[in-house]
Amino acid sequence: MKKIIILSIAIGILSLASFAAPKFKKMRKFPPNDDIEKKIDSLLALMTLEEKVGQMVQYNGFWDVTGPSPKGGNAEKKYEHLRKGWVGSMLTVRGTEEVRAVQKIVTEESRLGIPLIIGFDVIHGYKTLSPIPLAEAASWDLEAIKKSAEVAAAEAAASGINWTFAPMVDISRDPRWGRVMEGAGEDPYLGSKIAKARVTGFQGNDLSNPLTVAACAKHFAGYGFAEAGREYNKADIGTVTLHNMVLPPFKASAEAGARTFMTGFNELNGIPVTGNDYLLRDILKKEWGFDGFVISDWASIEEMLTWGYTKDRASTAVRAAEAGVDMDMEGNIYMEELANMVRTGKVKEEIVDEAVRRILRVKFELGLFEDPYKYCDPEREKEVIGNPEHIEAVKDMAKKSIVLLKNENNLLPLKKKEQTIALIGPLADENNSPLGSWRLGSDDSTGVSLKTGLEKYSNNKIEYTQGVKLITNQAEFTKELHINTTDTSGFEEAKEVAKNADVVIMALGEHGFLSGEGRSRTKLDLPGLQQELLEEVYKVNKNVVLVLQNGRPLTINWAEKNIPAIVEAWQLGSQSGNAIAEVLYGDYNPSGKLPMTFPRSVGQIPIYYNHKRTGRPVDPAPGEEQVFWSHYIDEENAPLYPFGFGLSYTEFAYKNLQLAKKEIKKNETLKLSVEVSNTGNYDGREVVQLYIRDLYGSIIRPVKELKGFELIPLKKGETKTVTFELGPKELGFYNEQGNYLVEPGEFQVFIGGSSETSLEDSFFMVE
Ligand code: NOJ
């Protein structure tokens, strides 16, 4: 504590005239704080070059959790650097006791006692887990998503953590890429709204509140466009797509006040994003006025060397620092090279000073200088983690994330009594898989399985059998995709159980560890013998409800054609089974809508709703032979399920689309309204979606673009009028120079319950 007092006095006395406040955009959430800037000036004046570079260094905890440590996790060296004050941050240290221990080393043993900022991957919850982020996105419920981030932040912060490496706001059109589970899907508009909800949920209004954490928008930018969906692959993205599709959720995160950004493992158009001045300096720091700090991804500075972008370690460190990477995650490259490069004049000390300023700013905002142990209260840790209110919140989020894909003859909801239900499948009695693969702070096998959830409805009889085995042997995990591929010995029993049941629930999909980082797939079908099992069971009982649990869109064409009811239940986190059971029994009427297109075939990928039209879009009339139009000869162009699609137990009717005007001026806003009625037999919630099409322009525009949505509860028989506004923000676009244009012309509008909407009209925009 002694060091902190000396430091505080020094900061109080010193005040340097050289302080120049950075420019801030009006919309910034955390306004500039002159007091903090003066303290940073004072502190910088006290620091040696090594101490400054040290602030730019992040070390992993003393074990390897998320990837190979470039230096093999050299604990002794790390301890020594902590004592010297040469480390600014640590990741994956967690729990009040551990965090207190590392903070104690730096604050009491190092010369200046500057506290660490403790980072952690809090992706969809810390101990109490929410659904995977892609699933949450399917709720389109911004309040619930924000709440889920608040819960995650509270538990993480109570465990000593100051900063989460979330949200991942990478747009992706490729379900082969395993990390689609971690994002909000394919659409920049929905992705931006969700990014904002998550950032504000994590950070709240006051970063120094010990129940909030700093957010990190990642991976800046283009990682979701990895070629062929292969993890860590290059990304070629044209300017128009970059500005209109990839960058908007990052911009929304910056506007919502995200205090940190992370670069990615990818290169973008030939330049690694970790060495990309255009992205980091020109766009993020200058154009968007971002005044937090940028961290590399795990050793991604060093990987610039492996890509063949830089020639040696020293020039690699310079490249990253000059491009605007303020902190090196577990790469050791700043630690080993940067001070020397400054001394030999290869990089300006001002670059280091600027990075340190940004890092210290966030540490001040978190309140770490007031009290480095602020987040280390073991009593609070006990009270907050696993709190019943959190369990309720993640269950609520889980129910809202479920998407009903098919429900022929109203097979769902299930009857609550006198039913025999056959529950079959490798994921039926699983309490680990629903937690997903990205849950470092949580304990294994702590989810509620579907079987447990269903058994709470005790007036029905549940007959369970696995049918196909789940592989639990770690060594065979990946090779076999976690599901048995050869052993059909469970089929007979499955058929026997199914034969005598009123309804069969098939719990199939992907194991939680089949998506996430490093888990790209070339096939998107049901892994292992699941498809065969499904077909066998269907032969003896047609009343099948397929409950899918998976981390990405799947090609389930046979099921869509044959199985009467299909429920997309993703990986829903700690309360998974309870949430699915409530939906199956109709205690919650499903309201989710797909945030990502489901393809019919892997060959259609990338497939997304906001595509361009092509010069040969003609869809020939049935029976007419046509070859020379944009299509496949062996598959339809249309997806299996479109973006925004999702059913309900009730029905919604759309009518009376009204446009306030048929012509607006360039800077005007058009008001629109539509009537939505619940015409079915249940109360429900509907996501009313508004799309536009700019019919012609100086660059070709997509056939449809989401530009508004509203989630409304509607009681049985109720009608509501929903209103939207379209102004320059919605009607413009970025051109190939990256300039935002609003161009007069003709626009179509579409409103309905999915991207295949029911109502349509048009208007003109004039100068
Ligand atoms: C690598 C991942 O790409 C990134 O998203 C994550 O935050 C870091 N590892 C830290 O675990």
PDB file of C-alpha atoms in Angstrom, residues 561-753:
ATOM      1  CA  LYS A 561     -38.692 -32.155 -45.341  1.00  0.00           C
ATOM      2  CA  ASN A 562     -39.777 -34.975 -43.059  1.00  0.00           C
ATOM      3  CA  ILE A 563     -39.807 -34.104 -39.379  1.00  0.00           C
ATOM      4  CA  PRO A 564     -42.989 -32.290 -38.316  1.00  0.00           C
ATOM      5  CA  ALA A 565     -41.512 -30.097 -35.563  1.00  0.00           C
ATOM      6  CA  ILE A 566     -38.034 -28.599 -35.311  1.00  0.00           C
ATOM      7  CA  VAL A 567     -36.750 -26.425 -32.485  1.00  0.00           C
ATOM      8  CA  GLU A 568     -33.403 -24.617 -32.697  1.00  0.00           C
ATOM      9  CA  ALA A 569     -32.054 -24.621 -29.151  1.00  0.00           C
ATOM     10  CA  TRP A 570     -28.358 -23.824 -29.745  1.00  0.00           C
ATOM     11  CA  GLN A 571     -26.149 -24.126 -26.664  1.00  0.00           C
ATOM     12  CA  LEU A 572     -28.198 -22.319 -24.083  1.00  0.00           C
ATOM     13  CA  GLY A 573     -25.912 -22.238 -21.062  1.00  0.00           C
ATOM     14  CA  SER A 574     -26.516 -23.159 -17.428  1.00  0.00           C
ATOM     15  CA  GLN A 575     -30.323 -23.268 -17.641  1.00  0.00           C
ATOM     16  CA  SER A 576     -30.568 -24.949 -21.024  1.00  0.00           C
ATOM     17  CA  GLY A 577     -32.842 -27.907 -20.209  1.00  0.00           C
ATOM     18  CA  ASN A 578     -35.267 -25.834 -18.144  1.00  0.00           C
ATOM     19  CA  ALA A 579     -35.597 -23.263 -20.913  1.00  0.00           C
ATOM     20  CA  ILE A 580     -36.156 -25.845 -23.654  1.00  0.00           C
ATOM     21  CA  ALA A 581     -38.738 -27.698 -21.546  1.00  0.00           C
ATOM     22  CA  GLU A 582     -40.708 -24.498 -20.933  1.00  0.00           C
ATOM     23  CA  VAL A 583     -40.774 -23.832 -24.656  1.00  0.00           C
ATOM     24  CA  LEU A 584     -41.730 -27.402 -25.590  1.00  0.00           C
ATOM     25  CA  TYR A 585     -44.588 -27.323 -23.082  1.00  0.00           C
ATOM     26  CA  GLY A 586     -45.747 -23.872 -24.173  1.00  0.00           C
ATOM     27  CA  ASP A 587     -45.027 -22.099 -20.899  1.00  0.00           C
ATOM     28  CA  TYR A 588     -42.963 -19.813 -23.065  1.00  0.00           C
ATOM     29  CA  ASN A 589     -44.120 -19.190 -26.616  1.00  0.00           C
ATOM     30  CA  PRO A 590     -40.988 -19.157 -28.823  1.00  0.00           C
ATOM     31  CA  SER A 591     -40.142 -15.780 -30.313  1.00  0.00           C
ATOM     32  CA  GLY A 592     -36.570 -16.148 -31.633  1.00  0.00           C
ATOM     33  CA  LYS A 593     -35.589 -15.323 -35.207  1.00  0.00           C
ATOM     34  CA  LEU A 594     -32.476 -16.570 -36.973  1.00  0.00           C
ATOM     35  CA  PRO A 595     -29.538 -14.131 -36.925  1.00  0.00           C
ATOM     36  CA  MET A 596     -27.836 -16.190 -39.615  1.00  0.00           C
ATOM     37  CA  THR A 597     -29.036 -17.896 -42.780  1.00  0.00           C
ATOM     38  CA  PHE A 598     -29.273 -21.702 -42.717  1.00  0.00           C
ATOM     39  CA  PRO A 599     -27.931 -23.082 -46.017  1.00  0.00           C
ATOM     40  CA  ARG A 600     -29.233 -26.127 -47.870  1.00  0.00           C
ATOM     41  CA  SER A 601     -25.745 -27.099 -48.832  1.00  0.00           C
ATOM     42  CA  VAL A 602     -22.198 -26.174 -47.870  1.00  0.00           C
ATOM     43  CA  GLY A 603     -21.702 -25.354 -51.555  1.00  0.00           C
ATOM     44  CA  GLN A 604     -23.978 -22.299 -51.193  1.00  0.00           C
ATOM     45  CA  ILE A 605     -21.682 -20.684 -48.646  1.00  0.00           C
ATOM     46  CA  PRO A 606     -21.195 -17.758 -48.267  1.00  0.00           C
ATOM     47  CA  ILE A 607     -24.963 -17.369 -48.190  1.00  0.00           C
ATOM     48  CA  TYR A 608     -26.635 -14.317 -46.674  1.00  0.00           C
ATOM     49  CA  TYR A 609     -29.841 -12.400 -47.175  1.00  0.00           C
ATOM     50  CA  ASN A 610     -28.328  -8.989 -47.971  1.00  0.00           C
ATOM     51  CA  HIS A 611     -26.576 -10.148 -51.134  1.00  0.00           C
ATOM     52  CA  LYS A 612     -26.519  -8.327 -54.453  1.00  0.00           C
ATOM     53  CA  ARG A 613     -28.783  -9.179 -57.314  1.00  0.00           C
ATOM     54  CA  THR A 614     -26.345 -10.038 -60.193  1.00  0.00           C
ATOM     55  CA  GLY A 615     -26.960  -9.044 -63.807  1.00  0.00           C
ATOM     56  CA  ARG A 616     -28.674 -12.375 -64.469  1.00  0.00           C
ATOM     57  CA  PRO A 617     -31.028 -12.953 -61.602  1.00  0.00           C
ATOM     58  CA  VAL A 618     -33.824 -14.452 -63.735  1.00  0.00           C
ATOM     59  CA  ASP A 619     -35.604 -17.308 -62.060  1.00  0.00           C
ATOM     60  CA  PRO A 620     -37.172 -19.236 -64.943  1.00  0.00           C
ATOM     61  CA  ALA A 621     -40.809 -20.263 -64.857  1.00  0.00           C
ATOM     62  CA  PRO A 622     -41.389 -23.876 -63.757  1.00  0.00           C
ATOM     63  CA  GLY A 623     -40.718 -26.266 -66.605  1.00  0.00           C
ATOM     64  CA  GLU A 624     -38.749 -23.725 -68.618  1.00  0.00           C
ATOM     65  CA  GLU A 625     -35.153 -24.780 -69.381  1.00  0.00           C
ATOM     66  CA  GLN A 626     -32.655 -22.007 -68.736  1.00  0.00           C
ATOM     67  CA  VAL A 627     -28.940 -22.296 -68.224  1.00  0.00           C
ATOM     68  CA  PHE A 628     -27.481 -18.835 -68.370  1.00  0.00           C
ATOM     69  CA  TRP A 629     -28.690 -17.286 -65.157  1.00  0.00           C
ATOM     70  CA  SER A 630     -27.081 -16.994 -61.743  1.00  0.00           C
ATOM     71  CA  HIS A 631     -27.805 -20.320 -60.137  1.00  0.00           C
ATOM     72  CA  TYR A 632     -26.584 -23.817 -59.298  1.00  0.00           C
ATOM     73  CA  ILE A 633     -27.612 -26.726 -61.485  1.00  0.00           C
ATOM     74  CA  ASP A 634     -27.850 -29.096 -58.539  1.00  0.00           C
ATOM     75  CA  GLU A 635     -29.367 -26.973 -55.779  1.00  0.00           C
ATOM     76  CA  GLU A 636     -31.728 -24.042 -55.299  1.00  0.00           C
ATOM     77  CA  ASN A 637     -30.347 -20.579 -54.637  1.00  0.00           C
ATOM     78  CA  ALA A 638     -32.688 -20.098 -51.702  1.00  0.00           C
ATOM     79  CA  PRO A 639     -31.528 -21.014 -48.224  1.00  0.00           C
ATOM     80  CA  LEU A 640     -33.129 -23.653 -46.069  1.00  0.00           C
ATOM     81  CA  TYR A 641     -34.188 -21.000 -43.545  1.00  0.00           C
ATOM     82  CA  PRO A 642     -33.700 -17.310 -44.221  1.00  0.00           C
ATOM     83  CA  PHE A 643     -32.268 -14.663 -41.944  1.00  0.00           C
ATOM     84  CA  GLY A 644     -34.885 -13.286 -39.544  1.00  0.00           C
ATOM     85  CA  PHE A 645     -37.041 -16.414 -39.754  1.00  0.00           C
ATOM     86  CA  GLY A 646     -38.710 -18.011 -36.755  1.00  0.00           C
ATOM     87  CA  LEU A 647     -42.194 -19.287 -35.951  1.00  0.00           C
ATOM     88  CA  SER A 648     -44.434 -18.960 -32.930  1.00  0.00           C
ATOM     89  CA  TYR A 649     -47.210 -21.124 -31.479  1.00  0.00           C
ATOM     90  CA  THR A 650     -49.514 -18.301 -32.454  1.00  0.00           C
ATOM     91  CA  GLU A 651     -49.817 -16.508 -35.787  1.00  0.00           C
ATOM     92  CA  PHE A 652     -49.174 -12.910 -36.732  1.00  0.00           C
ATOM     93  CA  ALA A 653     -50.811 -11.004 -39.559  1.00  0.00           C
ATOM     94  CA  TYR A 654     -49.349  -7.866 -41.100  1.00  0.00           C
ATOM     95  CA  LYS A 655     -51.490  -5.237 -42.798  1.00  0.00           C
ATOM     96  CA  ASN A 656     -51.823  -1.556 -43.584  1.00  0.00           C
ATOM     97  CA  LEU A 657     -48.271  -0.599 -44.372  1.00  0.00           C
ATOM     98  CA  GLN A 658     -48.421   3.195 -44.466  1.00  0.00           C
ATOM     99  CA  LEU A 659     -45.748   5.572 -45.669  1.00  0.00           C
ATOM    100  CA  ALA A 660     -46.282   9.151 -44.476  1.00  0.00           C
ATOM    101  CA  LYS A 661     -45.008  10.413 -47.846  1.00  0.00           C
ATOM    102  CA  LYS A 662     -44.170   8.992 -51.239  1.00  0.00           C
ATOM    103  CA  GLU A 663     -41.339  11.464 -51.673  1.00  0.00           C
ATOM    104  CA  ILE A 664     -38.809  12.842 -49.225  1.00  0.00           C
ATOM    105  CA  LYS A 665     -35.867  15.191 -49.469  1.00  0.00           C
ATOM    106  CA  LYS A 666     -32.325  13.978 -48.929  1.00  0.00           C
ATOM    107  CA  ASN A 667     -32.071  15.162 -45.349  1.00  0.00           C
ATOM    108  CA  GLU A 668     -35.644  14.272 -44.386  1.00  0.00           C
ATOM    109  CA  THR A 669     -36.947  11.354 -42.397  1.00  0.00           C
ATOM    110  CA  LEU A 670     -39.754   9.142 -43.605  1.00  0.00           C
ATOM    111  CA  LYS A 671     -42.261   7.805 -41.092  1.00  0.00           C
ATOM    112  CA  LEU A 672     -43.774   4.375 -41.715  1.00  0.00           C
ATOM    113  CA  SER A 673     -46.280   2.320 -39.824  1.00  0.00           C
ATOM    114  CA  VAL A 674     -47.739  -1.141 -39.995  1.00  0.00           C
ATOM    115  CA  GLU A 675     -50.447  -3.014 -38.126  1.00  0.00           C
ATOM    116  CA  VAL A 676     -49.543  -6.340 -36.630  1.00  0.00           C
ATOM    117  CA  SER A 677     -52.201  -8.640 -35.191  1.00  0.00           C
ATOM    118  CA  ASN A 678     -51.993 -11.812 -33.185  1.00  0.00           C
ATOM    119  CA  THR A 679     -54.508 -13.985 -35.022  1.00  0.00           C
ATOM    120  CA  GLY A 680     -53.653 -17.313 -33.411  1.00  0.00           C
ATOM    121  CA  ASN A 681     -54.473 -19.033 -30.150  1.00  0.00           C
ATOM    122  CA  TYR A 682     -51.656 -17.986 -27.846  1.00  0.00           C
ATOM    123  CA  ASP A 683     -50.182 -14.778 -26.488  1.00  0.00           C
ATOM    124  CA  GLY A 684     -46.819 -14.210 -28.125  1.00  0.00           C
ATOM    125  CA  ARG A 685     -43.996 -11.895 -29.079  1.00  0.00           C
ATOM    126  CA  GLU A 686     -43.120 -10.908 -32.615  1.00  0.00           C
ATOM    127  CA  VAL A 687     -40.013  -9.287 -34.078  1.00  0.00           C
ATOM    128  CA  VAL A 688     -41.371  -6.838 -36.639  1.00  0.00           C
ATOM    129  CA  GLN A 689     -38.645  -6.300 -39.233  1.00  0.00           C
ATOM    130  CA  LEU A 690     -38.138  -3.442 -41.666  1.00  0.00           C
ATOM    131  CA  TYR A 691     -35.945  -3.860 -44.745  1.00  0.00           C
ATOM    132  CA  ILE A 692     -35.105  -1.501 -47.585  1.00  0.00           C
ATOM    133  CA  ARG A 693     -33.772  -1.801 -51.074  1.00  0.00           C
ATOM    134  CA  ASP A 694     -32.064   1.094 -52.783  1.00  0.00           C
ATOM    135  CA  LEU A 695     -33.085   0.310 -56.377  1.00  0.00           C
ATOM    136  CA  TYR A 696     -30.138   1.864 -58.215  1.00  0.00           C
ATOM    137  CA  GLY A 697     -27.096   3.878 -57.257  1.00  0.00           C
ATOM    138  CA  SER A 698     -23.492   4.790 -57.863  1.00  0.00           C
ATOM    139  CA  ILE A 699     -22.614   1.401 -56.438  1.00  0.00           C
ATOM    140  CA  ILE A 700     -24.810  -1.686 -56.537  1.00  0.00           C
ATOM    141  CA  ARG A 701     -26.857  -2.065 -53.386  1.00  0.00           C
ATOM    142  CA  PRO A 702     -28.057  -5.288 -51.707  1.00  0.00           C
ATOM    143  CA  VAL A 703     -31.459  -6.753 -52.539  1.00  0.00           C
ATOM    144  CA  LYS A 704     -32.523  -6.167 -48.957  1.00  0.00           C
ATOM    145  CA  GLU A 705     -31.032  -4.550 -45.875  1.00  0.00           C
ATOM    146  CA  LEU A 706     -32.436  -4.609 -42.374  1.00  0.00           C
ATOM    147  CA  LYS A 707     -32.954  -1.034 -41.200  1.00  0.00           C
ATOM    148  CA  GLY A 708     -35.221  -1.368 -38.208  1.00  0.00           C
ATOM    149  CA  PHE A 709     -36.918  -3.900 -35.965  1.00  0.00           C
ATOM    150  CA  GLU A 710     -39.146  -3.925 -32.971  1.00  0.00           C
ATOM    151  CA  LEU A 711     -39.928  -6.762 -30.621  1.00  0.00           C
ATOM    152  CA  ILE A 712     -43.540  -6.495 -29.500  1.00  0.00           C
ATOM    153  CA  PRO A 713     -45.620  -8.575 -27.128  1.00  0.00           C
ATOM    154  CA  LEU A 714     -49.073  -9.264 -28.539  1.00  0.00           C
ATOM    155  CA  LYS A 715     -51.881 -10.932 -26.673  1.00  0.00           C
ATOM    156  CA  LYS A 716     -54.165 -13.342 -28.460  1.00  0.00           C
ATOM    157  CA  GLY A 717     -56.507 -11.252 -30.632  1.00  0.00           C
ATOM    158  CA  GLU A 718     -54.544  -8.039 -30.053  1.00  0.00           C
ATOM    159  CA  THR A 719     -53.423  -5.613 -32.786  1.00  0.00           C
ATOM    160  CA  LYS A 720     -50.675  -3.020 -32.481  1.00  0.00           C
ATOM    161  CA  THR A 721     -49.385  -0.328 -34.766  1.00  0.00           C
ATOM    162  CA  VAL A 722     -45.624  -0.301 -35.058  1.00  0.00           C
ATOM    163  CA  THR A 723     -43.851   2.761 -36.382  1.00  0.00           C
ATOM    164  CA  PHE A 724     -40.416   3.196 -37.917  1.00  0.00           C
ATOM    165  CA  GLU A 725     -38.366   6.047 -39.264  1.00  0.00           C
ATOM    166  CA  LEU A 726     -35.995   6.026 -42.207  1.00  0.00           C
ATOM    167  CA  GLY A 727     -33.560   8.911 -42.481  1.00  0.00           C
ATOM    168  CA  PRO A 728     -30.080   9.595 -43.867  1.00  0.00           C
ATOM    169  CA  LYS A 729     -28.549   7.222 -41.353  1.00  0.00           C
ATOM    170  CA  GLU A 730     -30.551   4.305 -42.709  1.00  0.00           C
ATOM    171  CA  LEU A 731     -30.737   5.281 -46.370  1.00  0.00           C
ATOM    172  CA  GLY A 732     -27.098   6.093 -47.095  1.00  0.00           C
ATOM    173  CA  PHE A 733     -24.108   3.831 -47.657  1.00  0.00           C
ATOM    174  CA  TYR A 734     -20.319   3.898 -47.893  1.00  0.00           C
ATOM    175  CA  ASN A 735     -18.825   3.956 -51.372  1.00  0.00           C
ATOM    176  CA  GLU A 736     -15.574   2.404 -52.542  1.00  0.00           C
ATOM    177  CA  GLN A 737     -13.556   5.301 -51.139  1.00  0.00           C
ATOM    178  CA  GLY A 738     -15.119   4.711 -47.754  1.00  0.00           C
ATOM    179  CA  ASN A 739     -17.177   7.929 -47.974  1.00  0.00           C
ATOM    180  CA  TYR A 740     -20.731   7.982 -46.682  1.00  0.00           C
ATOM    181  CA  LEU A 741     -23.255   8.993 -49.348  1.00  0.00           C
ATOM    182  CA  VAL A 742     -26.968   9.606 -49.304  1.00  0.00           C
ATOM    183  CA  GLU A 743     -28.143   9.345 -52.890  1.00  0.00           C
ATOM    184  CA  PRO A 744     -31.510  10.410 -54.244  1.00  0.00           C
ATOM    185  CA  GLY A 745     -33.419   7.654 -56.022  1.00  0.00           C
ATOM    186  CA  GLU A 746     -36.116   5.092 -55.519  1.00  0.00           C
ATOM    187  CA  PHE A 747     -36.317   2.867 -52.478  1.00  0.00           C
ATOM    188  CA  GLN A 748     -38.444  -0.155 -51.725  1.00  0.00           C
ATOM    189  CA  VAL A 749     -39.502  -0.950 -48.185  1.00  0.00           C
ATOM    190  CA  PHE A 750     -40.466  -4.375 -46.900  1.00  0.00           C
ATOM    191  CA  ILE A 751     -42.024  -5.210 -43.553  1.00  0.00           C
ATOM    192  CA  GLY A 752     -42.765  -8.561 -42.009  1.00  0.00           C
ATOM    193  CA  GLY A 753     -41.694 -11.293 -39.641  1.00  0.00           C
TER     194      GLY A 753
END
